[in-house]
Amino acid sequence: MKVLAFAASSSSKSINKTLANYAASLVEGAEFEMLDINDYEMPIFSQDREEELGQPQQAKDFFAKLGEADAIIISFAEHNGTYTAAYKNLFDWTSRIDMKVFQGKPVVYLATSPGPGGAQSVLAAATNSAQFFAADVRASLSIPSFFDNFDMESQKLINAELDLALKDAVAKLHD
């Protein structure tokens, strides 16, 4: 099984990237690739830019990368209660290639934040709209208070209950 994992964040210090990487490492028998959405940076999407530029190669490459995976893990960072601008822009461009962005792939949606909210607002938005973009959401999980629950040195969740929930979530990619 080939798992593609990424953070829906452009931050080089993204805790969501750390979480996505850890989650992908838990998928039994899988090889995984960590994607950096910074490799797909494009101008801000607008209808005018689309008419001028067509479909940028970065969006085509991202769509192809999703298509090559057997399963996808995304960890969403939350900016002001919603998607990061970097992810939203990449998603908007890619959805113009094909609304079925996730191409029916099994996905696990995650989110985390330093605070107790655990980026639940953006996770809910992503989960609620997944059906419109051909994402087969097998599980979604919010990890609150990231630095209280994740040990950066060992790169593991130290909250046993959350770790079990994450292991259960990623195991559903095999179902």
XYZ file of C-alpha atoms in Angstrom:
175
model
C 0.000 0.000 0.000
C 1.336 3.413 -0.970
C 0.274 6.170 1.423
C 0.635 9.845 0.599
C 0.732 12.087 3.669
C 0.912 15.849 4.011
C 0.077 18.804 6.167
C -2.369 21.349 4.802
C 0.107 23.987 5.934
C 3.025 25.838 4.371
C 4.873 26.295 7.663
C 8.354 24.787 7.825
C 7.692 24.109 11.541
C 4.225 22.669 11.031
C 3.007 20.479 13.870
C 0.475 19.113 11.393
C 3.339 17.888 9.214
C 4.803 16.193 12.290
C 1.445 14.583 13.037
C 0.886 13.460 9.424
C 4.359 11.928 9.316
C 3.771 10.055 12.571
C 0.339 8.859 11.434
C 1.697 7.588 8.118
C 4.418 5.658 9.941
C 1.674 3.761 11.787
C 0.051 2.308 8.656
C 1.057 -1.349 8.764
C 2.834 -2.724 5.718
C 2.725 0.593 3.867
C 5.360 2.649 2.205
C 4.657 6.325 2.613
C 5.664 9.578 1.034
C 5.543 12.910 2.818
C 4.502 15.692 0.519
C 5.283 19.373 1.101
C 2.579 21.645 -0.293
C 5.216 24.368 -0.718
C 6.379 22.389 -3.753
C 3.034 23.246 -5.375
C 2.881 26.982 -4.742
C 0.935 28.921 -7.383
C -0.544 32.373 -7.879
C -3.727 33.061 -5.920
C -6.584 31.377 -7.756
C -9.148 33.467 -9.587
C -11.251 32.931 -12.660
C -9.272 35.658 -14.433
C -5.956 33.960 -13.645
C -7.356 30.627 -14.780
C -8.372 32.174 -18.116
C -4.910 33.721 -18.423
C -2.784 30.776 -17.210
C -4.913 27.723 -17.844
C -4.180 24.932 -15.396
C -0.760 25.350 -13.778
C 1.609 22.388 -13.933
C 1.833 22.365 -10.117
C -1.907 21.655 -9.863
C -1.638 18.902 -12.467
C 1.317 17.395 -10.609
C -0.533 17.500 -7.269
C -3.611 15.858 -8.801
C -1.406 13.138 -10.326
C 0.372 12.580 -6.994
C -2.990 12.047 -5.266
C -3.985 9.642 -8.025
C -0.833 7.552 -7.626
C -1.506 6.914 -3.926
C -3.499 4.005 -2.552
C -4.478 6.065 0.499
C -4.059 9.633 1.757
C -3.463 11.168 5.179
C -3.959 14.915 5.577
C -3.427 16.891 8.751
C -5.137 20.270 8.614
C -3.736 23.377 10.224
C -6.359 25.934 11.157
C -6.026 29.631 10.413
C -8.846 31.755 11.802
C -11.170 28.761 11.949
C -10.615 27.509 8.416
C -8.074 26.194 5.893
C -4.661 27.800 5.531
C -4.428 30.084 2.508
C -1.684 27.894 1.020
C -3.799 24.724 1.135
C -6.996 26.436 0.005
C -5.231 27.880 -3.027
C -3.717 24.519 -3.987
C -7.081 22.846 -3.489
C -8.917 25.491 -5.550
C -6.542 25.141 -8.502
C -6.631 21.335 -8.319
C -10.429 21.210 -8.143
C -10.555 23.011 -11.487
C -8.765 20.052 -13.092
C -11.349 17.668 -11.668
C -13.849 18.214 -8.835
C -13.055 14.658 -7.743
C -9.775 15.891 -6.276
C -9.263 12.816 -4.075
C -10.306 10.395 -6.824
C -12.227 8.047 -4.517
C -9.140 7.273 -2.426
C -9.495 6.252 1.219
C -8.401 9.163 3.395
C -7.823 9.907 7.036
C -8.296 13.531 8.035
C -6.387 14.797 11.044
C -5.943 18.182 12.655
C -3.996 19.561 15.561
C -3.162 22.856 17.204
C -1.184 24.026 20.223
C -4.438 24.834 22.016
C -7.326 22.762 23.350
C -9.488 23.264 20.237
C -7.338 20.906 18.182
C -8.286 22.674 14.907
C -11.720 21.072 15.076
C -13.376 23.790 12.971
C -11.251 23.143 9.892
C -11.469 19.387 10.430
C -15.264 19.608 10.462
C -15.267 21.741 7.306
C -13.004 19.276 5.486
C -14.983 16.253 6.626
C -18.355 17.797 5.792
C -17.309 18.697 2.248
C -15.297 15.534 1.490
C -18.111 13.807 -0.380
C -18.143 16.585 -2.993
C -14.471 15.984 -3.797
C -14.466 12.149 -3.938
C -12.683 11.629 -0.629
C -13.571 8.317 1.014
C -13.079 9.517 4.597
C -12.404 6.439 6.704
C -11.707 8.404 9.899
C -11.089 11.885 11.224
C -9.354 12.821 14.441
C -8.456 16.027 16.234
C -5.425 16.114 18.515
C -5.811 18.978 21.007
C -2.947 20.667 22.852
C -0.313 19.161 20.574
C 2.729 19.912 22.707
C 1.081 18.364 25.787
C 0.214 15.172 23.907
C 3.128 14.693 21.505
C 6.778 14.253 22.412
C 8.900 16.097 19.854
C 12.068 14.247 20.850
C 10.696 10.743 20.290
C 8.294 11.965 17.558
C 5.379 10.045 19.114
C 2.052 10.696 20.728
C 2.511 10.243 24.467
C -1.185 10.402 25.310
C -2.079 6.688 25.223
C -5.768 7.303 24.522
C -5.055 9.607 21.571
C -2.353 7.278 20.275
C -4.796 4.368 20.279
C -7.409 6.508 18.517
C -4.845 7.477 15.863
C -3.770 3.855 15.353
C -7.435 2.851 14.983
C -7.975 5.695 12.477
C -5.068 4.800 10.199
C -5.907 1.075 10.385
C -9.166 1.937 8.608
C -7.181 2.758 5.478
C -6.858 -1.025 4.994
C -10.634 -1.633 5.191
